[in-house]
Amino acid sequence: MTGPRDLPAPQSVLVYVGLDLVGDGLMKLPFVRALRNACPDARIVWLAGKGHSTYGGVLAPLVDGLIDEVVDAAGVGQGWDELLRPPLAGTALAGQRFDLVVDTQRRVKTTLLLRRIPHRLFVSGAADYWLSDRRPPRGHRRPAAMIRQMLDLLEIATGGPANPTVTRAIDPAAAALAATLLCDGKSLVGLAPGAGGRHKCWPLDRFLELGQRVADRGRTPVFLLGPGEEEWGDTVRTALPHALLPLQDPRAGQLAGSPLLTIAVAGRLDAAVANDSGGGHMLAAADIPLLSLFGPTPPAKFAPFVSRGAIVRAQDFGGTEMDAIPVDAVDAALETLLTAA
């Protein structure tokens, strides 16, 4: 690393993002946990400069104790007219100085505007780190995955390895409901057959066959169907009468469509299988053993971040479409994860 050394631990940290949709927030959770682990006593402020952050909304319970303040839709880092007024003017942060500012985006114009925020250390990947007070060593290659890029920034800022294994936060109300919806004393395996696009979905009949194999080994398959897969509910119930569908349970009530319930349910599973999808990232937020299935999308960029996981790719079986993946391969990889767990 290059840049100033031997600085005391930061007591105030500002993290800049453009905005965070729910999917973005789920993917960034390991960074948030690692940041709190690296700066346990710091005041951490999350600044969404160009839109809304889900950390100030639906995912707020997941960052309770990790982020101290979320400044939403701040209008910071957008236009050159900001040069005509003090940094952070018009926000609750006006006039404040931060020990560490982490710029998570790479648009040079935005970075130049953010550098005006009073700081002791500014870290950014824009312009190949040339606008950053600290830079990686020569020859450093930026990781393909967004979360790895963010963890890189944290390691550059702190000079040490990022550790995202902070105790995970699960919304208490969702956790209590998940305990009601799932049976105790059973080995539970999650199956999430949906995705944002059907081209990213492993065929439902193969998920059903996998669920039958799970049941045959004495475990309970737990199907996690999002709003876009509601129509599959009857098919799953007919094929696997003993499977659980907690998100379709009438007792789920208003939490049925909430990612908080999916994450809480995931926290009670021994392992899970998911496509490249938002559901997969919700499962990853619980940091359980996770098997991810990929075909037309690259796992190097989109694979969920978990402590223990595995990937099965269609390309390993001569194709790029999801139906190239055989049930036997997924079953074997899942059993390996379960055995290791």
Tab-separated table of C-alpha atoms in Angstrom:
chain	number	residue	atom	x	y	z
A	1	MET	CA	0.000	0.000	0.000
A	2	THR	CA	1.096	3.579	-0.585
A	3	GLY	CA	0.049	6.648	1.350
A	4	PRO	CA	0.189	8.018	4.921
A	5	ARG	CA	0.948	5.542	7.680
A	6	ASP	CA	0.695	5.247	11.439
A	7	LEU	CA	-2.557	7.158	11.730
A	8	PRO	CA	-4.613	6.539	14.869
A	9	ALA	CA	-7.752	4.444	14.561
A	10	PRO	CA	-10.572	6.488	13.037
A	11	GLN	CA	-13.229	7.703	15.435
A	12	SER	CA	-15.512	8.991	12.693
A	13	VAL	CA	-16.129	7.346	9.310
A	14	LEU	CA	-18.179	8.571	6.363
A	15	VAL	CA	-19.107	6.049	3.653
A	16	TYR	CA	-20.413	7.524	0.398
A	17	VAL	CA	-22.743	5.604	-1.918
A	18	GLY	CA	-24.932	6.863	-4.739
A	19	LEU	CA	-27.979	4.895	-3.516
A	20	ASP	CA	-28.879	1.434	-2.246
A	21	LEU	CA	-31.772	-0.624	-3.505
A	22	VAL	CA	-32.615	-3.732	-1.469
A	23	GLY	CA	-30.353	-5.920	-3.625
A	24	ASP	CA	-27.490	-3.452	-3.256
A	25	GLY	CA	-27.949	-3.325	0.498
A	26	LEU	CA	-27.890	-7.105	0.801
A	27	MET	CA	-24.695	-7.365	-1.243
A	28	LYS	CA	-23.004	-4.619	0.796
A	29	LEU	CA	-23.742	-6.156	4.205
A	30	PRO	CA	-20.339	-7.932	4.467
A	31	PHE	CA	-18.637	-4.560	3.918
A	32	VAL	CA	-20.752	-2.935	6.631
A	33	ARG	CA	-19.924	-5.737	9.055
A	34	ALA	CA	-16.223	-5.625	8.204
A	35	LEU	CA	-16.168	-1.845	8.620
A	36	ARG	CA	-17.669	-2.087	12.094
A	37	ASN	CA	-15.231	-4.866	12.944
A	38	ALA	CA	-12.310	-2.685	11.804
A	39	CYS	CA	-13.624	0.443	13.579
A	40	PRO	CA	-15.488	-0.872	16.635
A	41	ASP	CA	-15.588	2.470	18.454
A	42	ALA	CA	-16.101	4.809	15.516
A	43	ARG	CA	-19.198	6.792	14.619
A	44	ILE	CA	-20.110	5.438	11.181
A	45	VAL	CA	-22.240	7.548	8.842
A	46	TRP	CA	-23.701	6.148	5.607
A	47	LEU	CA	-24.225	8.936	3.063
A	48	ALA	CA	-26.508	8.211	0.095
A	49	GLY	CA	-25.725	11.140	-2.149
A	50	LYS	CA	-27.916	10.537	-5.194
A	51	GLY	CA	-30.948	8.603	-3.973
A	52	HIS	CA	-32.371	6.583	-1.125
A	53	SER	CA	-30.591	3.901	0.877
A	54	THR	CA	-32.465	0.807	1.994
A	55	TYR	CA	-30.372	1.001	5.180
A	56	GLY	CA	-32.576	3.907	6.164
A	57	GLY	CA	-35.670	1.863	5.308
A	58	VAL	CA	-36.560	-1.807	5.033
A	59	LEU	CA	-33.060	-3.147	5.850
A	60	ALA	CA	-32.473	-0.801	8.782
A	61	PRO	CA	-32.803	-3.627	11.354
A	62	LEU	CA	-29.895	-5.469	9.703
A	63	VAL	CA	-27.473	-2.580	10.258
A	64	ASP	CA	-28.612	-1.684	13.755
A	65	GLY	CA	-25.440	-1.295	15.794
A	66	LEU	CA	-23.301	-1.362	12.646
A	67	ILE	CA	-24.191	2.029	11.151
A	68	ASP	CA	-24.844	4.938	13.492
A	69	GLU	CA	-26.523	7.302	11.040
A	70	VAL	CA	-27.944	7.089	7.516
A	71	VAL	CA	-28.181	10.356	5.570
A	72	ASP	CA	-30.626	9.700	2.760
A	73	ALA	CA	-30.947	11.353	-0.676
A	74	ALA	CA	-28.465	14.025	0.380
A	75	GLY	CA	-27.880	15.612	-3.040
A	76	VAL	CA	-24.109	15.348	-2.591
A	77	GLY	CA	-21.612	14.498	-5.334
A	78	GLN	CA	-23.923	15.371	-8.211
A	79	GLY	CA	-22.999	18.686	-9.822
A	80	TRP	CA	-20.239	21.298	-10.114
A	81	ASP	CA	-22.543	23.867	-8.498
A	82	GLU	CA	-21.599	22.220	-5.195
A	83	LEU	CA	-18.277	24.038	-5.512
A	84	LEU	CA	-20.126	27.293	-4.804
A	85	ARG	CA	-21.122	26.194	-1.286
A	86	PRO	CA	-19.408	24.480	1.636
A	87	PRO	CA	-19.081	20.678	1.527
A	88	LEU	CA	-22.179	18.830	2.758
A	89	ALA	CA	-24.167	22.077	2.842
A	90	GLY	CA	-27.857	21.483	3.288
A	91	THR	CA	-27.372	18.171	5.128
A	92	ALA	CA	-27.177	17.298	8.805
A	93	LEU	CA	-23.433	16.746	8.275
A	94	ALA	CA	-22.613	20.330	7.245
A	95	GLY	CA	-19.403	21.549	8.847
A	96	GLN	CA	-18.372	18.140	10.160
A	97	ARG	CA	-14.930	16.582	9.707
A	98	PHE	CA	-14.299	12.848	9.415
A	99	ASP	CA	-11.226	10.814	10.247
A	100	LEU	CA	-11.954	8.521	7.300
A	101	VAL	CA	-14.007	9.069	4.151
A	102	VAL	CA	-14.610	5.999	1.958
A	103	ASP	CA	-15.865	6.739	-1.552
A	104	THR	CA	-17.406	3.512	-2.862
A	105	GLN	CA	-18.138	4.766	-6.411
A	106	ARG	CA	-15.621	5.519	-9.195
A	107	ARG	CA	-17.005	8.500	-11.127
A	108	VAL	CA	-14.146	11.048	-11.138
A	109	LYS	CA	-16.420	14.111	-11.008
A	110	THR	CA	-18.171	12.785	-7.912
A	111	THR	CA	-14.860	11.872	-6.266
A	112	LEU	CA	-13.450	15.371	-6.837
A	113	LEU	CA	-16.509	16.832	-5.159
A	114	LEU	CA	-16.271	14.399	-2.252
A	115	ARG	CA	-12.609	15.157	-1.613
A	116	ARG	CA	-13.721	18.571	-0.390
A	117	ILE	CA	-15.296	16.980	2.691
A	118	PRO	CA	-12.948	17.730	5.604
A	119	HIS	CA	-11.064	14.531	6.338
A	120	ARG	CA	-7.904	13.014	7.711
A	121	LEU	CA	-7.855	10.125	5.235
A	122	PHE	CA	-9.751	9.817	1.941
A	123	VAL	CA	-9.928	6.479	0.103
A	124	SER	CA	-11.395	6.022	-3.370
A	125	GLY	CA	-10.934	3.677	-6.325
A	126	ALA	CA	-11.697	6.390	-8.888
A	127	ALA	CA	-9.079	7.076	-11.576
A	128	ASP	CA	-7.270	3.877	-10.595
A	129	TYR	CA	-6.906	5.155	-6.992
A	130	TRP	CA	-5.006	8.316	-8.021
A	131	LEU	CA	-7.439	10.533	-6.125
A	132	SER	CA	-7.039	8.409	-3.000
A	133	ASP	CA	-4.752	9.214	-0.057
A	134	ARG	CA	-3.847	5.535	0.029
A	135	ARG	CA	-3.376	3.240	-2.933
A	136	PRO	CA	-2.793	-0.496	-3.400
A	137	PRO	CA	0.665	-1.715	-4.433
A	138	ARG	CA	1.731	-1.640	-8.060
A	139	GLY	CA	0.264	-4.548	-10.023
A	140	HIS	CA	-2.856	-4.763	-7.882
A	141	ARG	CA	-5.856	-6.102	-9.816
A	142	ARG	CA	-9.322	-4.908	-8.938
A	143	PRO	CA	-11.581	-7.866	-8.009
A	144	ALA	CA	-14.517	-8.585	-10.304
A	145	ALA	CA	-17.121	-8.806	-7.533
A	146	MET	CA	-18.561	-5.559	-6.214
A	147	ILE	CA	-18.369	-6.659	-2.588
A	148	ARG	CA	-14.738	-7.687	-2.994
A	149	GLN	CA	-14.028	-4.232	-4.457
A	150	MET	CA	-15.585	-2.629	-1.388
A	151	LEU	CA	-13.632	-4.875	0.972
A	152	ASP	CA	-10.517	-3.887	-0.990
A	153	LEU	CA	-11.227	-0.234	-0.200
A	154	LEU	CA	-11.522	-1.053	3.485
A	155	GLU	CA	-8.249	-2.986	3.474
A	156	ILE	CA	-6.534	-0.095	1.711
A	157	ALA	CA	-7.928	2.318	4.301
A	158	THR	CA	-6.988	0.254	7.360
A	159	GLY	CA	-3.859	-1.504	6.107
A	160	GLY	CA	-5.172	-4.851	7.351
A	161	PRO	CA	-7.422	-7.690	6.201
A	162	ALA	CA	-11.157	-7.085	6.160
A	163	ASN	CA	-13.095	-9.343	8.503
A	164	PRO	CA	-16.818	-9.482	7.665
A	165	THR	CA	-17.618	-12.163	10.243
A	166	VAL	CA	-19.332	-9.779	12.624
A	167	THR	CA	-22.301	-11.271	14.473
A	168	ARG	CA	-25.161	-11.029	12.045
A	169	ALA	CA	-28.185	-8.922	12.902
A	170	ILE	CA	-31.606	-10.475	12.347
A	171	ASP	CA	-34.734	-8.467	12.989
A	172	PRO	CA	-36.177	-9.786	16.315
A	173	ALA	CA	-39.801	-9.803	15.113
A	174	ALA	CA	-38.857	-11.666	11.932
A	175	ALA	CA	-36.706	-14.109	13.920
A	176	ALA	CA	-39.587	-14.922	16.270
A	177	LEU	CA	-41.938	-15.456	13.335
A	178	ALA	CA	-39.420	-17.697	11.547
A	179	ALA	CA	-39.194	-19.867	14.664
A	180	THR	CA	-42.977	-20.293	14.526
A	181	LEU	CA	-43.092	-21.098	10.820
A	182	LEU	CA	-40.343	-23.732	10.850
A	183	CYS	CA	-40.351	-27.011	12.727
A	184	ASP	CA	-37.870	-27.496	15.559
A	185	GLY	CA	-35.590	-30.502	15.813
A	186	LYS	CA	-35.444	-31.074	12.058
A	187	SER	CA	-32.618	-30.635	9.595
A	188	LEU	CA	-33.853	-27.905	7.227
A	189	VAL	CA	-32.558	-27.336	3.693
A	190	GLY	CA	-33.591	-24.217	1.800
A	191	LEU	CA	-34.443	-24.279	-1.903
A	192	ALA	CA	-34.900	-20.928	-3.665
A	193	PRO	CA	-35.965	-21.668	-7.271
A	194	GLY	CA	-36.726	-18.112	-8.381
A	195	ALA	CA	-34.711	-15.294	-9.939
A	196	GLY	CA	-35.267	-11.882	-11.456
A	197	GLY	CA	-35.308	-13.453	-14.910
A	198	ARG	CA	-36.441	-16.964	-15.776
A	199	HIS	CA	-33.292	-17.437	-17.897
A	200	LYS	CA	-31.395	-17.515	-14.587
A	201	CYS	CA	-33.663	-20.200	-13.086
A	202	TRP	CA	-32.673	-23.845	-12.832
A	203	PRO	CA	-35.798	-25.784	-13.970
A	204	LEU	CA	-38.413	-26.117	-11.244
A	205	ASP	CA	-38.791	-29.863	-11.827
A	206	ARG	CA	-35.122	-30.301	-10.929
A	207	PHE	CA	-35.570	-28.321	-7.715
A	208	LEU	CA	-38.477	-30.652	-6.951
A	209	GLU	CA	-36.345	-33.732	-7.609
A	210	LEU	CA	-33.625	-32.285	-5.405
A	211	GLY	CA	-36.235	-31.617	-2.713
A	212	GLN	CA	-37.328	-35.256	-2.879
A	213	ARG	CA	-33.736	-36.416	-2.423
A	214	VAL	CA	-33.395	-34.079	0.562
A	215	ALA	CA	-36.571	-35.574	2.073
A	216	ASP	CA	-35.421	-39.140	1.375
A	217	ARG	CA	-32.359	-38.458	3.552
A	218	GLY	CA	-34.520	-37.398	6.477
A	219	ARG	CA	-34.215	-33.643	6.017
A	220	THR	CA	-37.044	-31.190	5.412
A	221	PRO	CA	-37.003	-29.166	2.172
A	222	VAL	CA	-37.943	-25.526	2.720
A	223	PHE	CA	-39.036	-23.779	-0.473
A	224	LEU	CA	-38.523	-20.028	-0.502
A	225	LEU	CA	-40.851	-18.576	-3.116
A	226	GLY	CA	-40.820	-14.839	-3.707
A	227	PRO	CA	-43.707	-12.757	-5.053
A	228	GLY	CA	-42.749	-13.693	-8.616
A	229	GLU	CA	-42.976	-17.430	-7.882
A	230	GLU	CA	-46.291	-17.593	-6.029
A	231	GLU	CA	-47.761	-19.614	-8.929
A	232	TRP	CA	-45.329	-22.443	-8.162
A	233	GLY	CA	-46.743	-22.984	-4.676
A	234	ASP	CA	-49.389	-25.563	-5.614
A	235	THR	CA	-46.905	-27.460	-7.784
A	236	VAL	CA	-44.467	-27.714	-4.877
A	237	ARG	CA	-47.173	-28.784	-2.415
A	238	THR	CA	-48.448	-31.485	-4.781
A	239	ALA	CA	-45.007	-32.905	-5.553
A	240	LEU	CA	-43.643	-32.613	-1.989
A	241	PRO	CA	-46.479	-32.648	0.575
A	242	HIS	CA	-44.058	-32.503	3.505
A	243	ALA	CA	-42.105	-29.506	2.182
A	244	LEU	CA	-42.423	-26.191	4.021
A	245	LEU	CA	-43.301	-22.941	2.262
A	246	PRO	CA	-42.884	-20.425	5.097
A	247	LEU	CA	-43.277	-17.294	2.969
A	248	GLN	CA	-46.684	-18.538	1.767
A	249	ASP	CA	-47.847	-19.490	5.272
A	250	PRO	CA	-50.863	-17.363	6.287
A	251	ARG	CA	-49.192	-16.797	9.660
A	252	ALA	CA	-46.447	-14.783	7.922
A	253	GLY	CA	-48.890	-11.894	7.614
A	254	GLN	CA	-47.431	-8.547	6.610
A	255	LEU	CA	-43.884	-9.887	6.809
A	256	ALA	CA	-44.546	-12.442	4.050
A	257	GLY	CA	-43.006	-10.265	1.345
A	258	SER	CA	-40.269	-8.767	3.484
A	259	PRO	CA	-36.606	-9.658	2.970
A	260	LEU	CA	-36.300	-9.567	6.759
A	261	LEU	CA	-38.429	-12.708	7.067
A	262	THR	CA	-36.511	-14.493	4.303
A	263	ILE	CA	-33.230	-13.707	6.074
A	264	ALA	CA	-34.642	-14.825	9.429
A	265	VAL	CA	-35.878	-18.086	7.891
A	266	ALA	CA	-32.464	-18.569	6.278
A	267	GLY	CA	-30.813	-18.242	9.667
A	268	ARG	CA	-32.558	-21.452	10.752
A	269	LEU	CA	-31.462	-23.527	7.740
A	270	ASP	CA	-28.573	-25.981	7.687
A	271	ALA	CA	-27.815	-25.085	4.058
A	272	ALA	CA	-29.562	-23.788	0.966
A	273	VAL	CA	-29.519	-23.846	-2.838
A	274	ALA	CA	-30.326	-20.770	-4.919
A	275	ASN	CA	-30.014	-19.374	-8.403
A	276	ASP	CA	-28.178	-16.131	-9.123
A	277	SER	CA	-30.905	-13.980	-7.605
A	278	GLY	CA	-31.944	-11.533	-4.934
A	279	GLY	CA	-33.174	-14.513	-2.940
A	280	GLY	CA	-29.675	-15.945	-3.030
A	281	HIS	CA	-28.289	-12.721	-1.555
A	282	MET	CA	-30.957	-12.789	1.173
A	283	LEU	CA	-29.815	-16.293	2.086
A	284	ALA	CA	-26.217	-15.066	2.061
A	285	ALA	CA	-27.149	-12.274	4.476
A	286	ALA	CA	-27.737	-15.004	7.068
A	287	ASP	CA	-24.253	-16.392	6.246
A	288	ILE	CA	-25.362	-20.013	5.993
A	289	PRO	CA	-23.733	-22.708	3.805
A	290	LEU	CA	-24.966	-21.738	0.344
A	291	LEU	CA	-24.822	-23.500	-3.014
A	292	SER	CA	-25.266	-21.058	-5.904
A	293	LEU	CA	-26.275	-22.094	-9.418
A	294	PHE	CA	-25.004	-20.081	-12.393
A	295	GLY	CA	-25.506	-20.216	-16.144
A	296	PRO	CA	-25.741	-17.055	-18.272
A	297	THR	CA	-24.307	-14.752	-15.572
A	298	PRO	CA	-20.696	-14.745	-14.279
A	299	PRO	CA	-20.223	-15.996	-10.701
A	300	ALA	CA	-16.970	-14.046	-10.388
A	301	LYS	CA	-19.037	-10.872	-10.401
A	302	PHE	CA	-22.352	-11.910	-8.880
A	303	ALA	CA	-21.713	-14.805	-6.470
A	304	PRO	CA	-23.101	-14.156	-2.961
A	305	PHE	CA	-20.549	-13.553	-0.212
A	306	VAL	CA	-20.690	-16.275	2.461
A	307	SER	CA	-18.242	-17.866	4.869
A	308	ARG	CA	-18.880	-21.286	3.356
A	309	GLY	CA	-20.314	-21.698	-0.103
A	310	ALA	CA	-19.992	-23.496	-3.423
A	311	ILE	CA	-20.890	-22.803	-7.048
A	312	VAL	CA	-22.178	-25.101	-9.788
A	313	ARG	CA	-21.908	-23.647	-13.305
A	314	ALA	CA	-23.689	-24.694	-16.463
A	315	GLN	CA	-20.391	-24.224	-18.312
A	316	ASP	CA	-18.940	-27.182	-16.421
A	317	PHE	CA	-21.497	-29.371	-18.211
A	318	GLY	CA	-21.055	-28.065	-21.731
A	319	GLY	CA	-23.622	-25.277	-21.844
A	320	THR	CA	-24.521	-21.774	-20.748
A	321	GLU	CA	-28.220	-22.324	-20.046
A	322	MET	CA	-29.384	-23.389	-16.609
A	323	ASP	CA	-30.900	-26.651	-17.836
A	324	ALA	CA	-27.374	-27.892	-18.599
A	325	ILE	CA	-26.852	-28.428	-14.858
A	326	PRO	CA	-27.740	-32.017	-13.815
A	327	VAL	CA	-29.497	-32.855	-10.564
A	328	ASP	CA	-26.735	-35.277	-9.549
A	329	ALA	CA	-24.122	-32.495	-9.564
A	330	VAL	CA	-26.246	-30.183	-7.420
A	331	ASP	CA	-27.177	-32.991	-5.046
A	332	ALA	CA	-23.535	-33.984	-4.566
A	333	ALA	CA	-22.408	-30.389	-3.974
A	334	LEU	CA	-25.224	-29.835	-1.469
A	335	GLU	CA	-24.343	-32.996	0.446
A	336	THR	CA	-20.727	-31.871	0.600
A	337	LEU	CA	-21.806	-28.553	2.137
A	338	LEU	CA	-24.078	-30.290	4.628
A	339	THR	CA	-21.406	-32.796	5.618
A	340	ALA	CA	-18.865	-30.030	6.161
A	341	ALA	CA	-21.385	-28.113	8.263
